Amino acid sequence: MSDDTIFGKIIRGEVPCDKVYEDEDYLAFKDINPAAPVHILIIPKKPIPMLTDATAEDTALLGGLLLTANRIAAKLGIAENGFRCVVNCGPGGGQLVYHLHMHLLGGRDLSWPPG
Ligand code: AMP
């Protein structure tokens, strides 16, 4: 499946990013427009456009996404105070880039509900 999104280009190395973590399945980098002192985007390398496109075949990949957030939160020193993981899905969910990704936000106390 071709992935012409900005995140597909980042995965292929065609566009630079400020990388904080990478393994075989995931890439994580700093959001270019941070909404918190720590704002990381964690993306599965598999090009799933949005959460509703994921299937049972992606169960392990989706679980691994959360565990990767844990690992990065610990690495960046925000695990103890706490953090938030967000997946925006579709236009109503505020999704702008149609390559599945999770926002990891922390480094300050976050209010609820979000906007
Ligand atoms: P979403 O609204 O969930 O699709 O979030 C997309 C996020 O990608 C936004 O927070 C943008 O600031 C971020 N973003 C877009 N382009 C880049 C880029 N080249 N490098 C890092 N973050 C980006």
mmCIF file of N, CA and C and ligand atoms in Angstrom:
data_model
loop_
_atom_site.group_PDB
_atom_site.id
_atom_site.type_symbol
_atom_site.label_atom_id
_atom_site.label_comp_id
_atom_site.label_asym_id
_atom_site.label_seq_id
_atom_site.Cartn_x
_atom_site.Cartn_y
_atom_site.Cartn_z
ATOM 1 N N MET A 1 0.861 -1.200 0.000
ATOM 2 C CA MET A 1 0.000 0.000 0.000
ATOM 3 C C MET A 1 0.897 1.250 0.000
ATOM 4 N N SER A 2 0.673 2.201 -0.899
ATOM 5 C CA SER A 2 1.504 3.401 -0.904
ATOM 6 C C SER A 2 1.074 4.322 0.236
ATOM 7 N N ASP A 3 2.027 5.038 0.768
ATOM 8 C CA ASP A 3 1.738 5.918 1.902
ATOM 9 C C ASP A 3 2.362 7.270 1.602
ATOM 10 N N ASP A 4 1.545 8.164 1.055
ATOM 11 C CA ASP A 4 2.047 9.478 0.661
ATOM 12 C C ASP A 4 1.894 10.517 1.756
ATOM 13 N N THR A 5 1.558 10.082 2.965
ATOM 14 C CA THR A 5 1.422 11.052 4.052
ATOM 15 C C THR A 5 2.813 11.523 4.484
ATOM 16 N N ILE A 6 2.815 12.617 5.234
ATOM 17 C CA ILE A 6 4.081 13.139 5.761
ATOM 18 C C ILE A 6 4.758 12.093 6.649
ATOM 19 N N PHE A 7 3.961 11.283 7.353
ATOM 20 C CA PHE A 7 4.576 10.277 8.238
ATOM 21 C C PHE A 7 5.177 9.135 7.411
ATOM 22 N N GLY A 8 4.538 8.796 6.299
ATOM 23 C CA GLY A 8 5.133 7.798 5.404
ATOM 24 C C GLY A 8 6.480 8.293 4.900
ATOM 25 N N LYS A 9 6.547 9.573 4.566
ATOM 26 C CA LYS A 9 7.806 10.152 4.073
ATOM 27 C C LYS A 9 8.867 10.158 5.176
ATOM 28 N N ILE A 10 8.438 10.410 6.416
ATOM 29 C CA ILE A 10 9.389 10.390 7.543
ATOM 30 C C ILE A 10 9.916 8.970 7.741
ATOM 31 N N ILE A 11 9.028 7.971 7.704
ATOM 32 C CA ILE A 11 9.460 6.570 7.875
ATOM 33 C C ILE A 11 10.481 6.196 6.801
ATOM 34 N N ARG A 12 10.257 6.650 5.574
ATOM 35 C CA ARG A 12 11.168 6.294 4.468
ATOM 36 C C ARG A 12 12.434 7.149 4.447
ATOM 37 N N GLY A 13 12.515 8.129 5.374
ATOM 38 C CA GLY A 13 13.704 8.978 5.450
ATOM 39 C C GLY A 13 13.712 10.092 4.423
ATOM 40 N N GLU A 14 12.551 10.339 3.783
ATOM 41 C CA GLU A 14 12.489 11.399 2.761
ATOM 42 C C GLU A 14 12.291 12.771 3.404
ATOM 43 N N VAL A 15 11.780 12.774 4.632
ATOM 44 C CA VAL A 15 11.566 14.008 5.393
ATOM 45 C C VAL A 15 12.206 13.775 6.764
ATOM 46 N N PRO A 16 12.960 14.752 7.276
ATOM 47 C CA PRO A 16 13.632 14.542 8.563
ATOM 48 C C PRO A 16 12.660 14.613 9.740
ATOM 49 N N CYS A 17 13.066 14.064 10.847
ATOM 50 C CA CYS A 17 12.284 14.184 12.084
ATOM 51 C C CYS A 17 13.251 14.208 13.252
ATOM 52 N N ASP A 18 12.732 14.631 14.396
ATOM 53 C CA ASP A 18 13.534 14.648 15.628
ATOM 54 C C ASP A 18 13.219 13.358 16.376
ATOM 55 N N LYS A 19 13.932 12.304 16.017
ATOM 56 C CA LYS A 19 13.609 10.949 16.467
ATOM 57 C C LYS A 19 13.948 10.732 17.936
ATOM 58 N N VAL A 20 13.040 10.091 18.663
ATOM 59 C CA VAL A 20 13.339 9.736 20.057
ATOM 60 C C VAL A 20 13.390 8.217 20.257
ATOM 61 N N TYR A 21 12.826 7.469 19.321
ATOM 62 C CA TYR A 21 12.811 6.004 19.486
ATOM 63 C C TYR A 21 12.523 5.349 18.138
ATOM 64 N N GLU A 22 13.134 4.213 17.892
ATOM 65 C CA GLU A 22 12.790 3.434 16.700
ATOM 66 C C GLU A 22 13.087 1.969 16.953
ATOM 67 N N ASP A 23 12.204 1.114 16.493
ATOM 68 C CA ASP A 23 12.505 -0.310 16.424
ATOM 69 C C ASP A 23 11.915 -0.836 15.115
ATOM 70 N N GLU A 24 11.803 -2.127 15.007
ATOM 71 C CA GLU A 24 11.360 -2.737 13.757
ATOM 72 C C GLU A 24 9.945 -2.306 13.367
ATOM 73 N N ASP A 25 9.112 -2.089 14.358
ATOM 74 C CA ASP A 25 7.688 -1.844 14.100
ATOM 75 C C ASP A 25 7.235 -0.402 14.284
ATOM 76 N N TYR A 26 7.992 0.390 15.069
ATOM 77 C CA TYR A 26 7.524 1.724 15.436
ATOM 78 C C TYR A 26 8.629 2.769 15.241
ATOM 79 N N LEU A 27 8.166 3.991 14.990
ATOM 80 C CA LEU A 27 9.064 5.148 14.980
ATOM 81 C C LEU A 27 8.394 6.218 15.840
ATOM 82 N N ALA A 28 9.179 6.889 16.662
ATOM 83 C CA ALA A 28 8.633 7.956 17.502
ATOM 84 C C ALA A 28 9.514 9.193 17.367
ATOM 85 N N PHE A 29 8.853 10.351 17.264
ATOM 86 C CA PHE A 29 9.599 11.599 17.075
ATOM 87 C C PHE A 29 8.799 12.749 17.685
ATOM 88 N N LYS A 30 9.487 13.877 17.898
ATOM 89 C CA LYS A 30 8.846 15.038 18.512
ATOM 90 C C LYS A 30 7.850 15.669 17.555
ATOM 91 N N ASP A 31 6.680 16.022 18.102
ATOM 92 C CA ASP A 31 5.697 16.733 17.298
ATOM 93 C C ASP A 31 6.251 18.109 16.948
ATOM 94 N N ILE A 32 6.041 18.503 15.694
ATOM 95 C CA ILE A 32 6.579 19.771 15.204
ATOM 96 C C ILE A 32 5.860 20.974 15.832
ATOM 97 N N ASN A 33 4.675 20.743 16.362
ATOM 98 C CA ASN A 33 3.873 21.818 16.955
ATOM 99 C C ASN A 33 3.396 21.358 18.340
ATOM 100 N N PRO A 34 4.327 21.316 19.311
ATOM 101 C CA PRO A 34 4.031 20.648 20.578
ATOM 102 C C PRO A 34 2.921 21.317 21.391
ATOM 103 N N ALA A 35 2.049 20.478 21.944
ATOM 104 C CA ALA A 35 0.950 20.946 22.790
ATOM 105 C C ALA A 35 1.279 20.786 24.274
ATOM 106 N N ALA A 36 2.463 20.295 24.584
ATOM 107 C CA ALA A 36 2.913 20.101 25.969
ATOM 108 C C ALA A 36 4.438 20.062 25.934
ATOM 109 N N PRO A 37 5.088 20.222 27.092
ATOM 110 C CA PRO A 37 6.564 20.188 27.098
ATOM 111 C C PRO A 37 7.124 18.909 26.474
ATOM 112 N N VAL A 38 6.441 17.790 26.697
ATOM 113 C CA VAL A 38 6.788 16.557 25.983
ATOM 114 C C VAL A 38 5.611 16.212 25.080
ATOM 115 N N HIS A 39 5.832 16.171 23.791
ATOM 116 C CA HIS A 39 4.784 15.812 22.833
ATOM 117 C C HIS A 39 5.445 14.980 21.737
ATOM 118 N N ILE A 40 5.234 13.689 21.854
ATOM 119 C CA ILE A 40 5.870 12.724 20.950
ATOM 120 C C ILE A 40 4.784 12.051 20.118
ATOM 121 N N LEU A 41 5.093 11.809 18.871
ATOM 122 C CA LEU A 41 4.208 11.024 18.012
ATOM 123 C C LEU A 41 4.822 9.638 17.855
ATOM 124 N N ILE A 42 4.022 8.622 18.133
ATOM 125 C CA ILE A 42 4.491 7.242 17.988
ATOM 126 C C ILE A 42 3.704 6.631 16.841
ATOM 127 N N ILE A 43 4.400 6.175 15.830
ATOM 128 C CA ILE A 43 3.697 5.665 14.652
ATOM 129 C C ILE A 43 4.133 4.231 14.347
ATOM 130 N N PRO A 44 3.155 3.353 14.152
ATOM 131 C CA PRO A 44 3.506 2.046 13.616
ATOM 132 C C PRO A 44 4.013 2.242 12.194
ATOM 133 N N LYS A 45 5.033 1.508 11.805
ATOM 134 C CA LYS A 45 5.545 1.650 10.439
ATOM 135 C C LYS A 45 4.553 1.109 9.410
ATOM 136 N N LYS A 46 3.725 0.168 9.847
ATOM 137 C CA LYS A 46 2.682 -0.340 8.947
ATOM 138 C C LYS A 46 1.714 0.804 8.614
ATOM 139 N N PRO A 47 1.438 1.024 7.346
ATOM 140 C CA PRO A 47 0.605 2.181 6.968
ATOM 141 C C PRO A 47 -0.895 1.926 7.127
ATOM 142 N N ILE A 48 -1.358 2.007 8.356
ATOM 143 C CA ILE A 48 -2.794 1.944 8.639
ATOM 144 C C ILE A 48 -3.276 3.399 8.665
ATOM 145 N N PRO A 49 -4.207 3.801 7.795
ATOM 146 C CA PRO A 49 -4.576 5.226 7.748
ATOM 147 C C PRO A 49 -5.166 5.754 9.059
ATOM 148 N N MET A 50 -6.091 5.009 9.623
ATOM 149 C CA MET A 50 -6.737 5.503 10.853
ATOM 150 C C MET A 50 -7.177 4.325 11.704
ATOM 151 N N LEU A 51 -7.507 4.617 12.968
ATOM 152 C CA LEU A 51 -7.786 3.536 13.918
ATOM 153 C C LEU A 51 -8.883 2.611 13.409
ATOM 154 N N THR A 52 -9.898 3.162 12.765
ATOM 155 C CA THR A 52 -10.997 2.324 12.296
ATOM 156 C C THR A 52 -10.598 1.427 11.123
ATOM 157 N N ASP A 53 -9.416 1.615 10.569
ATOM 158 C CA ASP A 53 -8.914 0.714 9.528
ATOM 159 C C ASP A 53 -8.154 -0.476 10.117
ATOM 160 N N ALA A 54 -7.869 -0.433 11.416
ATOM 161 C CA ALA A 54 -7.160 -1.548 12.052
ATOM 162 C C ALA A 54 -8.098 -2.747 12.152
ATOM 163 N N THR A 55 -7.521 -3.944 12.081
ATOM 164 C CA THR A 55 -8.306 -5.181 12.149
ATOM 165 C C THR A 55 -7.730 -6.067 13.253
ATOM 166 N N ALA A 56 -8.366 -7.204 13.437
ATOM 167 C CA ALA A 56 -7.882 -8.158 14.445
ATOM 168 C C ALA A 56 -6.422 -8.541 14.185
ATOM 169 N N GLU A 57 -6.027 -8.511 12.930
ATOM 170 C CA GLU A 57 -4.638 -8.797 12.565
ATOM 171 C C GLU A 57 -3.663 -7.804 13.214
ATOM 172 N N ASP A 58 -4.176 -6.637 13.580
ATOM 173 C CA ASP A 58 -3.329 -5.575 14.144
ATOM 174 C C ASP A 58 -3.358 -5.541 15.675
ATOM 175 N N THR A 59 -3.962 -6.546 16.290
ATOM 176 C CA THR A 59 -4.103 -6.546 17.751
ATOM 177 C C THR A 59 -2.757 -6.359 18.456
ATOM 178 N N ALA A 60 -1.774 -7.137 18.072
ATOM 179 C CA ALA A 60 -0.465 -7.043 18.735
ATOM 180 C C ALA A 60 0.187 -5.688 18.452
ATOM 181 N N LEU A 61 0.004 -5.203 17.234
ATOM 182 C CA LEU A 61 0.598 -3.912 16.856
ATOM 183 C C LEU A 61 0.002 -2.781 17.701
ATOM 184 N N LEU A 62 -1.313 -2.826 17.924
ATOM 185 C CA LEU A 62 -1.968 -1.781 18.722
ATOM 186 C C LEU A 62 -1.568 -1.888 20.189
ATOM 187 N N GLY A 63 -1.463 -3.098 20.705
ATOM 188 C CA GLY A 63 -0.997 -3.266 22.086
ATOM 189 C C GLY A 63 0.428 -2.780 22.241
ATOM 190 N N GLY A 64 1.249 -3.102 21.249
ATOM 191 C CA GLY A 64 2.640 -2.679 21.283
ATOM 192 C C GLY A 64 2.796 -1.168 21.233
ATOM 193 N N LEU A 65 1.819 -0.515 20.618
ATOM 194 C CA LEU A 65 1.853 0.958 20.551
ATOM 195 C C LEU A 65 1.790 1.545 21.963
ATOM 196 N N LEU A 66 0.902 1.014 22.792
ATOM 197 C CA LEU A 66 0.788 1.498 24.173
ATOM 198 C C LEU A 66 2.036 1.156 24.984
ATOM 199 N N LEU A 67 2.561 -0.035 24.786
ATOM 200 C CA LEU A 67 3.759 -0.415 25.535
ATOM 201 C C LEU A 67 4.962 0.410 25.094
ATOM 202 N N THR A 68 4.979 0.802 23.825
ATOM 203 C CA THR A 68 6.047 1.687 23.344
ATOM 204 C C THR A 68 5.919 3.057 23.997
ATOM 205 N N ALA A 69 4.677 3.514 24.182
ATOM 206 C CA ALA A 69 4.470 4.788 24.889
ATOM 207 C C ALA A 69 5.028 4.691 26.306
ATOM 208 N N ASN A 70 4.771 3.597 26.985
ATOM 209 C CA ASN A 70 5.318 3.382 28.338
ATOM 210 C C ASN A 70 6.831 3.510 28.331
ATOM 211 N N ARG A 71 7.437 2.848 27.380
ATOM 212 C CA ARG A 71 8.901 2.823 27.306
ATOM 213 C C ARG A 71 9.455 4.227 27.067
ATOM 214 N N ILE A 72 8.811 4.957 26.161
ATOM 215 C CA ILE A 72 9.301 6.305 25.841
ATOM 216 C C ILE A 72 9.040 7.258 27.007
ATOM 217 N N ALA A 73 7.895 7.094 27.664
ATOM 218 C CA ALA A 73 7.589 7.949 28.820
ATOM 219 C C ALA A 73 8.648 7.755 29.907
ATOM 220 N N ALA A 74 9.038 6.515 30.134
ATOM 221 C CA ALA A 74 10.080 6.250 31.134
ATOM 222 C C ALA A 74 11.401 6.873 30.701
ATOM 223 N N LYS A 75 11.726 6.703 29.429
ATOM 224 C CA LYS A 75 12.992 7.226 28.889
ATOM 225 C C LYS A 75 13.048 8.748 29.005
ATOM 226 N N LEU A 76 11.905 9.416 28.818
ATOM 227 C CA LEU A 76 11.878 10.883 28.833
ATOM 228 C C LEU A 76 11.564 11.446 30.221
ATOM 229 N N GLY A 77 11.379 10.573 31.204
ATOM 230 C CA GLY A 77 11.218 11.028 32.585
ATOM 231 C C GLY A 77 9.846 11.557 32.937
ATOM 232 N N ILE A 78 8.813 11.159 32.196
ATOM 233 C CA ILE A 78 7.466 11.658 32.495
ATOM 234 C C ILE A 78 6.553 10.552 33.047
ATOM 235 N N ALA A 79 7.093 9.357 33.208
ATOM 236 C CA ALA A 79 6.239 8.232 33.634
ATOM 237 C C ALA A 79 5.753 8.419 35.069
ATOM 238 N N GLU A 80 6.611 8.948 35.922
ATOM 239 C CA GLU A 80 6.250 9.024 37.330
ATOM 240 C C GLU A 80 5.122 10.027 37.562
ATOM 241 N N ASN A 81 5.216 11.189 36.969
ATOM 242 C CA ASN A 81 4.160 12.200 37.150
ATOM 243 C C ASN A 81 2.888 11.827 36.400
ATOM 244 N N GLY A 82 3.064 11.164 35.273
ATOM 245 C CA GLY A 82 1.907 10.760 34.466
ATOM 246 C C GLY A 82 1.897 11.447 33.127
ATOM 247 N N PHE A 83 1.126 10.903 32.226
ATOM 248 C CA PHE A 83 1.112 11.392 30.845
ATOM 249 C C PHE A 83 -0.197 10.999 30.204
ATOM 250 N N ARG A 84 -0.388 11.410 28.963
ATOM 251 C CA ARG A 84 -1.625 11.085 28.238
ATOM 252 C C ARG A 84 -1.283 10.535 26.857
ATOM 253 N N CYS A 85 -2.011 9.508 26.471
ATOM 254 C CA CYS A 85 -1.905 8.958 25.119
ATOM 255 C C CYS A 85 -3.204 9.250 24.386
ATOM 256 N N VAL A 86 -3.091 9.787 23.171
ATOM 257 C CA VAL A 86 -4.270 10.188 22.403
ATOM 258 C C VAL A 86 -4.156 9.652 20.979
ATOM 259 N N VAL A 87 -5.241 9.079 20.488
ATOM 260 C CA VAL A 87 -5.333 8.722 19.069
ATOM 261 C C VAL A 87 -6.525 9.480 18.495
ATOM 262 N N ASN A 88 -6.255 10.427 17.625
ATOM 263 C CA ASN A 88 -7.341 11.141 16.942
ATOM 264 C C ASN A 88 -7.776 10.291 15.748
ATOM 265 N N CYS A 89 -9.079 10.113 15.602
ATOM 266 C CA CYS A 89 -9.580 9.249 14.527
ATOM 267 C C CYS A 89 -10.612 10.005 13.700
ATOM 268 N N GLY A 90 -10.248 10.261 12.430
ATOM 269 C CA GLY A 90 -11.187 10.879 11.499
ATOM 270 C C GLY A 90 -11.338 12.375 11.713
ATOM 271 N N PRO A 91 -12.049 13.019 10.812
ATOM 272 C CA PRO A 91 -12.191 14.483 10.871
ATOM 273 C C PRO A 91 -12.813 14.960 12.177
ATOM 274 N N GLY A 92 -13.819 14.260 12.661
ATOM 275 C CA GLY A 92 -14.462 14.664 13.920
ATOM 276 C C GLY A 92 -13.565 14.476 15.121
ATOM 277 N N GLY A 93 -12.599 13.574 14.986
ATOM 278 C CA GLY A 93 -11.638 13.347 16.068
ATOM 279 C C GLY A 93 -10.419 14.243 15.966
ATOM 280 N N GLY A 94 -10.407 15.102 14.948
ATOM 281 C CA GLY A 94 -9.292 16.034 14.799
ATOM 282 C C GLY A 94 -8.075 15.444 14.123
ATOM 283 N N GLN A 95 -8.229 14.315 13.429
ATOM 284 C CA GLN A 95 -7.078 13.716 12.750
ATOM 285 C C GLN A 95 -6.700 14.526 11.515
ATOM 286 N N LEU A 96 -5.417 14.853 11.416
ATOM 287 C CA LEU A 96 -4.915 15.632 10.276
ATOM 288 C C LEU A 96 -4.050 14.780 9.354
ATOM 289 N N VAL A 97 -3.336 13.829 9.924
ATOM 290 C CA VAL A 97 -2.435 12.986 9.134
ATOM 291 C C VAL A 97 -2.983 11.564 9.138
ATOM 292 N N TYR A 98 -3.234 11.059 7.925
ATOM 293 C CA TYR A 98 -3.901 9.756 7.804
ATOM 294 C C TYR A 98 -2.908 8.606 7.688
ATOM 295 N N HIS A 99 -2.038 8.565 8.676
ATOM 296 C CA HIS A 99 -1.194 7.406 8.979
ATOM 297 C C HIS A 99 -1.337 7.261 10.492
ATOM 298 N N LEU A 100 -1.912 6.144 10.924
ATOM 299 C CA LEU A 100 -2.208 5.949 12.346
ATOM 300 C C LEU A 100 -1.028 6.357 13.232
ATOM 301 N N HIS A 101 -1.322 7.126 14.258
ATOM 302 C CA HIS A 101 -0.277 7.562 15.189
ATOM 303 C C HIS A 101 -0.893 7.823 16.546
ATOM 304 N N MET A 102 -0.061 7.767 17.551
ATOM 305 C CA MET A 102 -0.505 8.087 18.908
ATOM 306 C C MET A 102 0.318 9.246 19.446
ATOM 307 N N HIS A 103 -0.391 10.203 20.025
ATOM 308 C CA HIS A 103 0.277 11.324 20.681
ATOM 309 C C HIS A 103 0.609 10.906 22.112
ATOM 310 N N LEU A 104 1.822 11.178 22.534
ATOM 311 C CA LEU A 104 2.236 10.988 23.930
ATOM 312 C C LEU A 104 2.527 12.376 24.476
ATOM 313 N N LEU A 105 1.710 12.787 25.453
ATOM 314 C CA LEU A 105 1.795 14.153 25.976
ATOM 315 C C LEU A 105 2.127 14.117 27.456
ATOM 316 N N GLY A 106 3.023 14.988 27.881
ATOM 317 C CA GLY A 106 3.368 15.048 29.295
ATOM 318 C C GLY A 106 4.292 16.216 29.573
ATOM 319 N N GLY A 107 4.830 16.208 30.787
ATOM 320 C CA GLY A 107 5.736 17.283 31.179
ATOM 321 C C GLY A 107 5.019 18.449 31.824
ATOM 322 N N ARG A 108 3.702 18.379 31.907
ATOM 323 C CA ARG A 108 2.898 19.334 32.670
ATOM 324 C C ARG A 108 1.616 18.613 33.054
ATOM 325 N N ASP A 109 0.886 19.186 34.013
ATOM 326 C CA ASP A 109 -0.400 18.588 34.372
ATOM 327 C C ASP A 109 -1.408 18.929 33.282
ATOM 328 N N LEU A 110 -2.090 17.916 32.792
ATOM 329 C CA LEU A 110 -3.004 18.078 31.655
ATOM 330 C C LEU A 110 -4.440 18.169 32.152
ATOM 331 N N SER A 111 -5.197 19.077 31.593
ATOM 332 C CA SER A 111 -6.589 19.248 32.020
ATOM 333 C C SER A 111 -7.499 18.279 31.258
ATOM 334 N N TRP A 112 -8.708 18.154 31.758
ATOM 335 C CA TRP A 112 -9.692 17.277 31.126
ATOM 336 C C TRP A 112 -11.051 17.930 31.246
ATOM 337 N N PRO A 113 -11.944 17.921 30.277
ATOM 338 C CA PRO A 113 -11.758 17.253 28.984
ATOM 339 C C PRO A 113 -10.920 18.080 28.030
ATOM 340 N N PRO A 114 -10.320 17.411 27.026
ATOM 341 C CA PRO A 114 -9.583 18.143 25.998
ATOM 342 C C PRO A 114 -10.569 18.905 25.103
ATOM 343 N N GLY A 115 -10.096 19.806 24.312
ATOM 344 C CA GLY A 115 -10.962 20.626 23.470
ATOM 345 C C GLY A 115 -11.605 19.855 22.350
HETATM 346 P P1 AMP B 1 -3.399 14.452 14.188
HETATM 347 O O1 AMP B 1 -4.231 15.685 14.283
HETATM 348 O O2 AMP B 1 -3.695 13.460 15.288
HETATM 349 O O3 AMP B 1 -3.412 13.828 12.819
HETATM 350 O O4 AMP B 1 -1.921 14.912 14.502
HETATM 351 C C1 AMP B 1 -0.965 15.184 13.523
HETATM 352 C C2 AMP B 1 0.216 15.790 14.245
HETATM 353 O O5 AMP B 1 1.340 15.717 13.391
HETATM 354 C C3 AMP B 1 0.047 17.263 14.633
HETATM 355 O O6 AMP B 1 0.172 17.393 16.049
HETATM 356 C C4 AMP B 1 1.186 17.966 13.890
HETATM 357 O O7 AMP B 1 1.769 18.998 14.637
HETATM 358 C C5 AMP B 1 2.152 16.817 13.655
HETATM 359 N N1 AMP B 1 3.040 16.955 12.506
HETATM 360 C C6 AMP B 1 2.695 17.232 11.232
HETATM 361 N N2 AMP B 1 3.782 17.230 10.437
HETATM 362 C C7 AMP B 1 4.840 16.922 11.229
HETATM 363 C C8 AMP B 1 6.228 16.753 11.007
HETATM 364 N N3 AMP B 1 6.789 16.903 9.797
HETATM 365 N N4 AMP B 1 7.036 16.440 12.067
HETATM 366 C C9 AMP B 1 6.497 16.281 13.289
HETATM 367 N N5 AMP B 1 5.183 16.423 13.571
HETATM 368 C C10 AMP B 1 4.360 16.739 12.552
#
